[in-house]
C-alpha positions as a Markdown table, in Angstrom:
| # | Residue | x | y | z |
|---|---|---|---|---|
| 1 | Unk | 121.5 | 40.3 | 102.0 |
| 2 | Unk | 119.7 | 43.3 | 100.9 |
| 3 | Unk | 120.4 | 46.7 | 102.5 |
| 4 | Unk | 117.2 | 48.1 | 102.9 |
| 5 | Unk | 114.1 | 46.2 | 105.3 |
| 6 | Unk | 111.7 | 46.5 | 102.6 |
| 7 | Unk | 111.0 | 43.0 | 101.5 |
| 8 | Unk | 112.0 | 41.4 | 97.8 |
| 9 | Unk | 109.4 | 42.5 | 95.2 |
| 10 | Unk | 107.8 | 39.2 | 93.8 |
| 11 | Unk | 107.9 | 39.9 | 90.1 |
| 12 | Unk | 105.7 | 37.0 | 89.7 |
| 13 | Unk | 102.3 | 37.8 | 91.5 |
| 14 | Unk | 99.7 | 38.3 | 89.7 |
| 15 | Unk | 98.8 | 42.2 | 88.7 |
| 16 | Unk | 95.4 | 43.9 | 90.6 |
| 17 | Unk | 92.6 | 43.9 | 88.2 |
| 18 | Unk | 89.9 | 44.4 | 90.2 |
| 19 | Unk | 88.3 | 48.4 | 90.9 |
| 20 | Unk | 91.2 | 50.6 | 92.7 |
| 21 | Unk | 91.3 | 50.9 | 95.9 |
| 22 | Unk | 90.1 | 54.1 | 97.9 |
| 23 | Unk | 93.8 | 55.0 | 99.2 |
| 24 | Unk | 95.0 | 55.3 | 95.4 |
| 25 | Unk | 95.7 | 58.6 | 94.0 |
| 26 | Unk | 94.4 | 57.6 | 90.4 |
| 27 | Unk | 91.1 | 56.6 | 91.8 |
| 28 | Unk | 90.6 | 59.9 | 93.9 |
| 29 | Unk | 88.3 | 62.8 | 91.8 |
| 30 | Unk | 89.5 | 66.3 | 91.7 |
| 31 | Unk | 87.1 | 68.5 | 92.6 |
| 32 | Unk | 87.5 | 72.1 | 91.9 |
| 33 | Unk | 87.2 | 75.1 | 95.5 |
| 34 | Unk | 84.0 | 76.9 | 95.1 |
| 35 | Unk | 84.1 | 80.2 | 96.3 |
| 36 | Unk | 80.3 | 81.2 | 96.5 |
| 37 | Unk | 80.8 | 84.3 | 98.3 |
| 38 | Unk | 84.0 | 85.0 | 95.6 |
| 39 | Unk | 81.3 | 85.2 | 93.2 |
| 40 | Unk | 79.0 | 87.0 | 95.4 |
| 41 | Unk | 80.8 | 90.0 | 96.1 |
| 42 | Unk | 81.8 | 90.3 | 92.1 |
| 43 | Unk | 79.0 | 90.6 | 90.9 |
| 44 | Unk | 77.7 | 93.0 | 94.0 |
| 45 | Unk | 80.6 | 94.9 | 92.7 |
| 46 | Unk | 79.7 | 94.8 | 89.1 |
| 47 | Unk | 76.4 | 96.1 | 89.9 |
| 48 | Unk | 77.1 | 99.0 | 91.9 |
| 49 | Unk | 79.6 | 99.9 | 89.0 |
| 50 | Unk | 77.0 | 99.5 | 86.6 |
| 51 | Unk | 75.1 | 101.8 | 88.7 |
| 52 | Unk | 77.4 | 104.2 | 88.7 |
| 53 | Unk | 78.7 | 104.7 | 85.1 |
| 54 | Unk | 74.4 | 104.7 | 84.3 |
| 55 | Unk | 74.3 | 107.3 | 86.4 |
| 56 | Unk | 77.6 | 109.2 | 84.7 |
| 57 | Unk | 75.9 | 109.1 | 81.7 |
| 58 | Unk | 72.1 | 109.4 | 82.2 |
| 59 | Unk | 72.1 | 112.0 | 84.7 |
| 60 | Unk | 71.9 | 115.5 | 83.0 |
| 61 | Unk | 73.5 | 117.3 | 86.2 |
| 62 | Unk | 76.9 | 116.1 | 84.9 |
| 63 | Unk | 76.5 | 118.8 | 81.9 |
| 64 | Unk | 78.5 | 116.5 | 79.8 |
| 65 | Unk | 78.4 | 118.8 | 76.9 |
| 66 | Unk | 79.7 | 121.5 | 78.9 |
| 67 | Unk | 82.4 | 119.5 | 79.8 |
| 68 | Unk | 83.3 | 119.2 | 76.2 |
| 69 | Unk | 83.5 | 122.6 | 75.4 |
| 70 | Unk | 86.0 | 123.5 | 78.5 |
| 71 | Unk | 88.3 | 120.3 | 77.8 |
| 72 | Unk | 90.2 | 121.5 | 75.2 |
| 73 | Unk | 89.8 | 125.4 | 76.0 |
| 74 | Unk | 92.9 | 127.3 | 75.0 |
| 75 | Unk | 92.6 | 128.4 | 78.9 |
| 76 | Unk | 92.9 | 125.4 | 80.5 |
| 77 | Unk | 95.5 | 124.1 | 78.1 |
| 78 | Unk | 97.8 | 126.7 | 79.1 |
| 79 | Unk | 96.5 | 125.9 | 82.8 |
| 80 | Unk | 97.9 | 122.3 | 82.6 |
| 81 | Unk | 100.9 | 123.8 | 81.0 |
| 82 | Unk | 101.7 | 126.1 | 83.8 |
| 83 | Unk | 100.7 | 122.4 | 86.2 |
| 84 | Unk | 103.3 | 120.7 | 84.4 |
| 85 | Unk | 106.2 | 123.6 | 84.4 |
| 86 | Unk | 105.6 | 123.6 | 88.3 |
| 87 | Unk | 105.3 | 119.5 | 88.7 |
| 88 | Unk | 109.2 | 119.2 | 86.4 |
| 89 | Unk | 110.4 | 122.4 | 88.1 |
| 90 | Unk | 109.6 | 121.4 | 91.7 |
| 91 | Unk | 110.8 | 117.8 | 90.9 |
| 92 | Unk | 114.0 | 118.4 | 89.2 |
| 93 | Unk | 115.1 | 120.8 | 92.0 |
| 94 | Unk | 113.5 | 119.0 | 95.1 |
| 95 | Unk | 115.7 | 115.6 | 94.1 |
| 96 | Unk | 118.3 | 117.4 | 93.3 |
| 97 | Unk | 118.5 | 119.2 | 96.8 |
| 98 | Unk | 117.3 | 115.7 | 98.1 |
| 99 | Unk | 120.3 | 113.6 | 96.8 |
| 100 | Unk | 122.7 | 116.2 | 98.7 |
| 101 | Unk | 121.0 | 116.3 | 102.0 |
| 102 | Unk | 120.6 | 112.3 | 101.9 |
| 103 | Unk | 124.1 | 111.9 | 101.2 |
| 104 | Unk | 124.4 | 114.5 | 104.1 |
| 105 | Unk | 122.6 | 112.5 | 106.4 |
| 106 | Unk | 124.9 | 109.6 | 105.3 |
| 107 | Unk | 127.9 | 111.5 | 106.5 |
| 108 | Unk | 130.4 | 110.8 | 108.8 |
| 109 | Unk | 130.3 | 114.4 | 109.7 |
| 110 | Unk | 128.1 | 115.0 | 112.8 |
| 111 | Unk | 127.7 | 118.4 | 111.7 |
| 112 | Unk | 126.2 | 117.5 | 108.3 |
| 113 | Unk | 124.0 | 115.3 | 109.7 |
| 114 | Unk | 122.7 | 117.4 | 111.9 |
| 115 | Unk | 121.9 | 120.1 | 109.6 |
| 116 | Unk | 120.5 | 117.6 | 107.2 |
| 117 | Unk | 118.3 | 116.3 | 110.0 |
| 118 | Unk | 117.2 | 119.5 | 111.2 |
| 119 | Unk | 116.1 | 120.7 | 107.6 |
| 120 | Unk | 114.2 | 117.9 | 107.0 |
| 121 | Unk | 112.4 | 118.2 | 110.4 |
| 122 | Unk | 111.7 | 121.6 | 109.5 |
| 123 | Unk | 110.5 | 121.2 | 105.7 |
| 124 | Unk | 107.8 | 118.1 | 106.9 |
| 125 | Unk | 106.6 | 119.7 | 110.0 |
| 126 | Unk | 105.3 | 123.2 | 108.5 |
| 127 | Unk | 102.7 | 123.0 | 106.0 |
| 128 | Unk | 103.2 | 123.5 | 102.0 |
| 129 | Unk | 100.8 | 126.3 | 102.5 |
| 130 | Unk | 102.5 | 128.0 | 104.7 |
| 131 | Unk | 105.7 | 127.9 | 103.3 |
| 132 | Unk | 104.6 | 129.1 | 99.6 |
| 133 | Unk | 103.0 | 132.2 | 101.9 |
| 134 | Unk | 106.1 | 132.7 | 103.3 |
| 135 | Unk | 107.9 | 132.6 | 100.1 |
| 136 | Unk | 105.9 | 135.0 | 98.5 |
| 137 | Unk | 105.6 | 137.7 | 101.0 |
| 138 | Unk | 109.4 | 137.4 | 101.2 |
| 139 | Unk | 110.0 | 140.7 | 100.4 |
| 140 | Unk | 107.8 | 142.0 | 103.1 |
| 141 | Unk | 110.3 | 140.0 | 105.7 |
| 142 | Unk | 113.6 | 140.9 | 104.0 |
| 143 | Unk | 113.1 | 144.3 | 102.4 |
| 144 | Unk | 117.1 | 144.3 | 100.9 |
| 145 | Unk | 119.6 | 142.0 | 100.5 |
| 146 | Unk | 123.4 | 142.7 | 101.5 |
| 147 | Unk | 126.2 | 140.8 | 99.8 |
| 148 | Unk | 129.6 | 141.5 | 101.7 |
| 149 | Unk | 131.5 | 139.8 | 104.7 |
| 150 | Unk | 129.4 | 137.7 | 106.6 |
| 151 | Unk | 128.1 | 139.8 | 110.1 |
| 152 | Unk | 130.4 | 142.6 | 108.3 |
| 153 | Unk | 129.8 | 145.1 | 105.8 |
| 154 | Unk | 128.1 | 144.6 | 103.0 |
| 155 | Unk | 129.4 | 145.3 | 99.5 |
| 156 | Unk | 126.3 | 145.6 | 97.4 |
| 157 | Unk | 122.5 | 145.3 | 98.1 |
| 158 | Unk | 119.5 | 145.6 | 95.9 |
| 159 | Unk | 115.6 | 145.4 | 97.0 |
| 160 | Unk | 113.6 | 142.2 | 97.4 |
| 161 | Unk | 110.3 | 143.7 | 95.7 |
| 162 | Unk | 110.4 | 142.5 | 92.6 |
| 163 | Unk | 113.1 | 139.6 | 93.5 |
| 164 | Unk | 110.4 | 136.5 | 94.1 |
| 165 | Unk | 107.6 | 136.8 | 92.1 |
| 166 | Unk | 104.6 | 134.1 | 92.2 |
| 167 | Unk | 105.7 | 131.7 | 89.8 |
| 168 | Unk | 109.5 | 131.5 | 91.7 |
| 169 | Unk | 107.5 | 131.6 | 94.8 |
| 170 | Unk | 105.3 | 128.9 | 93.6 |
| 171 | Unk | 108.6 | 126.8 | 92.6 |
| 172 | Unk | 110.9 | 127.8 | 94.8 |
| 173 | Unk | 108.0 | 126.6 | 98.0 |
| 174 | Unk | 107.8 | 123.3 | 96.5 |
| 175 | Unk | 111.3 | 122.7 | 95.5 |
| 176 | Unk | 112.4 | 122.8 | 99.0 |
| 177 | Unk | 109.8 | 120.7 | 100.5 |
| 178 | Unk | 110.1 | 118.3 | 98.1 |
| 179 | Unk | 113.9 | 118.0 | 98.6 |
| 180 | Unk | 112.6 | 116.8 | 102.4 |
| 181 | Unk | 110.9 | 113.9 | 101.2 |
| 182 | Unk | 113.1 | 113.0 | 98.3 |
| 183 | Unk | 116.2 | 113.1 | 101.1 |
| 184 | Unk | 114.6 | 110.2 | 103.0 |
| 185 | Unk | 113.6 | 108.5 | 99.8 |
| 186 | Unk | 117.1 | 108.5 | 98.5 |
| 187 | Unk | 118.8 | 108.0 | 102.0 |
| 188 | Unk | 116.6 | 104.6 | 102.4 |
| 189 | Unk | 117.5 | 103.5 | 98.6 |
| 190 | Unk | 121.1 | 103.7 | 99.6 |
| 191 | Unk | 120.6 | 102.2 | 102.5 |
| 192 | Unk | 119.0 | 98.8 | 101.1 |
| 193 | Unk | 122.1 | 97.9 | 98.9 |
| 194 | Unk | 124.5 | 95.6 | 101.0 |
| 195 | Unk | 127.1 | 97.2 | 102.6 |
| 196 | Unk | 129.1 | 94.2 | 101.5 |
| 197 | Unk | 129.3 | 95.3 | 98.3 |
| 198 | Unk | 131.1 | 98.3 | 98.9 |
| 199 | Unk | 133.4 | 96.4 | 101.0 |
| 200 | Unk | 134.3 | 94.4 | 97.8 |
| 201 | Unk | 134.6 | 97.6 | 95.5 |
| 202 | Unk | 136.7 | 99.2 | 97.7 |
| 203 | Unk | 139.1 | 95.9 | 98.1 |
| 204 | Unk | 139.4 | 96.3 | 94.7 |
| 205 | Unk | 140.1 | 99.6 | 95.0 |
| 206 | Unk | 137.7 | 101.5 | 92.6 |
| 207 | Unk | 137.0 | 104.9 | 93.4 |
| 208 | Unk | 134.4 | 105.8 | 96.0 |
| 209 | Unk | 132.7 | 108.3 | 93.3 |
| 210 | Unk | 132.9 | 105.1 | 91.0 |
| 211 | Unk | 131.2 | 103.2 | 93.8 |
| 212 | Unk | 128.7 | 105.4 | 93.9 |
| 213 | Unk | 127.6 | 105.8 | 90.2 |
| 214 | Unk | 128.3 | 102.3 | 89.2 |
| 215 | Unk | 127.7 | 100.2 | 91.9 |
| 216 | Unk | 125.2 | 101.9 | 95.0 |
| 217 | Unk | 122.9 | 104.1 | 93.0 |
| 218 | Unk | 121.9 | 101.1 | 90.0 |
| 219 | Unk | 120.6 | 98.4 | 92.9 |
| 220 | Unk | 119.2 | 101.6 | 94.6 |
| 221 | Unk | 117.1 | 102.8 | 92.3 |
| 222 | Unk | 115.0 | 100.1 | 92.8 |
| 223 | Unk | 113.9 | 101.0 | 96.2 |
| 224 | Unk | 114.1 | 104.7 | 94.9 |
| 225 | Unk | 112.0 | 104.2 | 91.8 |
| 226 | Unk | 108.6 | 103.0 | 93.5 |
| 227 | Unk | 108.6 | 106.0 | 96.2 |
| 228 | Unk | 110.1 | 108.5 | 94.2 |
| 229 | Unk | 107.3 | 108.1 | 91.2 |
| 230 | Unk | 104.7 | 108.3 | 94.2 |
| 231 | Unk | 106.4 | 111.7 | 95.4 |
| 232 | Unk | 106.0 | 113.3 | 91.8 |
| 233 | Unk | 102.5 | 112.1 | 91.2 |
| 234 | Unk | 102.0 | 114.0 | 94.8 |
| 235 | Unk | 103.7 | 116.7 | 93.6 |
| 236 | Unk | 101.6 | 117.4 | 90.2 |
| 237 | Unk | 97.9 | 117.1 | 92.0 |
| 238 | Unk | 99.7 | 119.0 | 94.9 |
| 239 | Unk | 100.2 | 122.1 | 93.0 |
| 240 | Unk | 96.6 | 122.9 | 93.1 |
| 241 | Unk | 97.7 | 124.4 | 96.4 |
| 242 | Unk | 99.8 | 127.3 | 94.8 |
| 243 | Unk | 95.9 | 128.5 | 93.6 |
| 244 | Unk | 96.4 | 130.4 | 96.8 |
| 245 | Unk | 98.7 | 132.5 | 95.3 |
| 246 | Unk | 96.6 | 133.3 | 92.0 |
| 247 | Unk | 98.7 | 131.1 | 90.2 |
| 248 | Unk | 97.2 | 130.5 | 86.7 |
| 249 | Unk | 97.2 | 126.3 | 87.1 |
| 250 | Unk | 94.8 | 124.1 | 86.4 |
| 251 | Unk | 92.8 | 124.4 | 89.8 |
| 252 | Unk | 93.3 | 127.9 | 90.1 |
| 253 | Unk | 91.9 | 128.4 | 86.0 |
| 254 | Unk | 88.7 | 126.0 | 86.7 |
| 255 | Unk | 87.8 | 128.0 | 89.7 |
| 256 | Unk | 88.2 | 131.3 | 87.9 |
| 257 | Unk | 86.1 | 130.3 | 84.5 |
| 258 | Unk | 83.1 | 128.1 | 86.9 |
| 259 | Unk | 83.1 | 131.6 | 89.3 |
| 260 | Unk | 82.1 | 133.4 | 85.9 |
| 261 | Unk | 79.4 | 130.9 | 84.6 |
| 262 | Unk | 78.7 | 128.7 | 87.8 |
| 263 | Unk | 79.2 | 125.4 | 86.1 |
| 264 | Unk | 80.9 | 124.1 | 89.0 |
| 265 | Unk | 79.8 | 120.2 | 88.4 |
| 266 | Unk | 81.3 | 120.2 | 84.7 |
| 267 | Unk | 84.2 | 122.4 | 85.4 |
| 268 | Unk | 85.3 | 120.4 | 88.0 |
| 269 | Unk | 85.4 | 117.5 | 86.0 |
| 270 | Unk | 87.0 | 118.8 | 83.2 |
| 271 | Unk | 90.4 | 119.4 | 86.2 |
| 272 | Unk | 89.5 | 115.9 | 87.5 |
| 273 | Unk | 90.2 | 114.3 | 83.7 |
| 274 | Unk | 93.0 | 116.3 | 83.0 |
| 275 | Unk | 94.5 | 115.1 | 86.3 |
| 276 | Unk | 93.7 | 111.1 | 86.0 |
| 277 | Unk | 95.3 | 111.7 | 82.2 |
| 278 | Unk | 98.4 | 112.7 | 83.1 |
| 279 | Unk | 98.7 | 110.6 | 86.1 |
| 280 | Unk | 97.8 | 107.7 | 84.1 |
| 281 | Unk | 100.8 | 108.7 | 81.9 |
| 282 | Unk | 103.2 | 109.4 | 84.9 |
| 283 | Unk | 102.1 | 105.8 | 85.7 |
| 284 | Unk | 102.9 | 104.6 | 82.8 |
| 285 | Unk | 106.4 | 106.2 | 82.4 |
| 286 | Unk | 107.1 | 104.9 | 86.0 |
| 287 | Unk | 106.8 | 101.6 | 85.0 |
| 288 | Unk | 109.2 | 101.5 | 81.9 |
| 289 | Unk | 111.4 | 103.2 | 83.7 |
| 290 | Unk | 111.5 | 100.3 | 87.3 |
| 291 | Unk | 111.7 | 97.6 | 84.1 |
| 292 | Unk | 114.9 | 99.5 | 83.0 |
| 293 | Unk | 116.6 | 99.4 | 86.3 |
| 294 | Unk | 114.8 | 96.0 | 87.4 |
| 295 | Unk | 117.2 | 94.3 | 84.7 |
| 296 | Unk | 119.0 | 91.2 | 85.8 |
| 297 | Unk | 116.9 | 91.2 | 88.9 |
| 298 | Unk | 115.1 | 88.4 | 89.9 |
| 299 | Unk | 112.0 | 88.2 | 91.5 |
């Protein structure tokens, strides 16, 4: 007796021959989803950018040749030089100060994570601006410094006048409110890699530094990468702000050269191309750099 209730399959009837029938996959006809309005909105789309770039090129208020000359002027080369020595400057520091106070905030110390806390609440609640005006008219609020004992005499002292010029100002400014940001991006990168984990590398009984460098920060990075390469393209169109503080950058040495011929249109454009360039190439190194630490990761 068969196990199963389907009835014994009667190898001797005669095979169907006739047209299939209309419940049989075979006999069903794939037709293809149209997606008229898909197609609609492309080539809307396509028009209007047609438009535009027709406009870019035809319309002689872009001063196009003007643009040309100032590209590649040996003034605004040295501006996006100056643009890039503040981007690496405020980015090497500002992660560097991050990673501590994340870590900080990652204590078991209350006290740590208190002060961690209450910087980073400071840094994000006052504007950049502020703080680079601050920085720079630093020796206006601390005419001398004292080294000595702390609330005490002081040792030695020297004036703050020449102590913070514009460029440290410039740096120094965004250094520290980068370090805010990076803090929480770091802090949140630790934070996504199982805490399991550690629990394993500590049965084992590798070091906690050894934790840290071989185990917690690879996996982070991951989370880090993403945020982190955000925070630094931020960074590099944000230091147009330090213009404020007649800071020869790129922003700053547009202004000054389309204030002496008023080709504001062109000269615009010429900071608006060097920016999208060296984003682009940001971009670019941000993505070699998540495939590096995205090996052996699956997706």
């Amino acid at each position: 007796m068969p196990l199963t209730s389907d009835p014994p399959l009667d190898r001797t009837a005669p095979r169907r021959t006739g047209p299939p029938a209309d419940d049989d996959p075979a006999a069903l006809k794939v037709v293809p989803v149209r997606h008229p309005w898909r197609w609609a909105a492309i080539v809307v789309t396509a028009v209007l950018l047609a438009q535009f770039a027709h406009g870019l090129l035809t319309n002689p208020a872009w001063e196009w040749g003007v643009f040309a000359q100032f590209f590649t002027a040996e003034t605004v080369v040295r501006a996006v030089w100056v643009t890039l020595q503040l981007t690496v400057y405020g980015t090497v520091l500002g992660f560097a100060l991050g990673i501590v106070l994340a870590f900080m905030r990652l204590s078991a110390s209350p006290f740590l994570r208190a002060v961690a806390f209450g910087y980073i609440w400071a840094f994000r609640s006052i504007p950049l601006i502020v703080q680079l005006l601050f920085w720079f008219n630093l020796a206006y609020l601390y005419k001398r410094l004292d080294f000595g004992i702390p609330f005490g005499p002081g040792f030695f002292s020297f004036d703050t006048m020449g102590l913070v010029g514009a460029m440290s100002a410039a740096v120094l400014g965004l250094a520290l409110h980068q370090a805010a940001y990076a803090a929480e991006i770091v802090r949140g990168g630790v934070l996504a890699v199982d805490g399991g984990q550690l629990e394993a590398a500590a049965a084992l009984g590798i070091p906690r530094l050894r934790q840290l460098r071989r185990i917690v920060l690879p996996q982070a990075m991951r989370a880090i990468l993403p945020n982190a390469a955000n925070e630094v393209i931020s960074l590099f169109k944000g230091t147009s702000i330090v213009s404020v503080m007649a800071i020869g950058e790129l922003f700053y040495q547009v202004q000054v050269i389309y204030g002496r011929n008023g080709r504001v249109v062109p000269l615009l454009m010429v900071a608006t191309a060097w920016y999208v360039l060296l984003t682009t190439v940001l971009s670019v190194l941000q993505h070699y750099v998540e495939r590096h630490f995205a090996k052996g990761a699956t997706r």
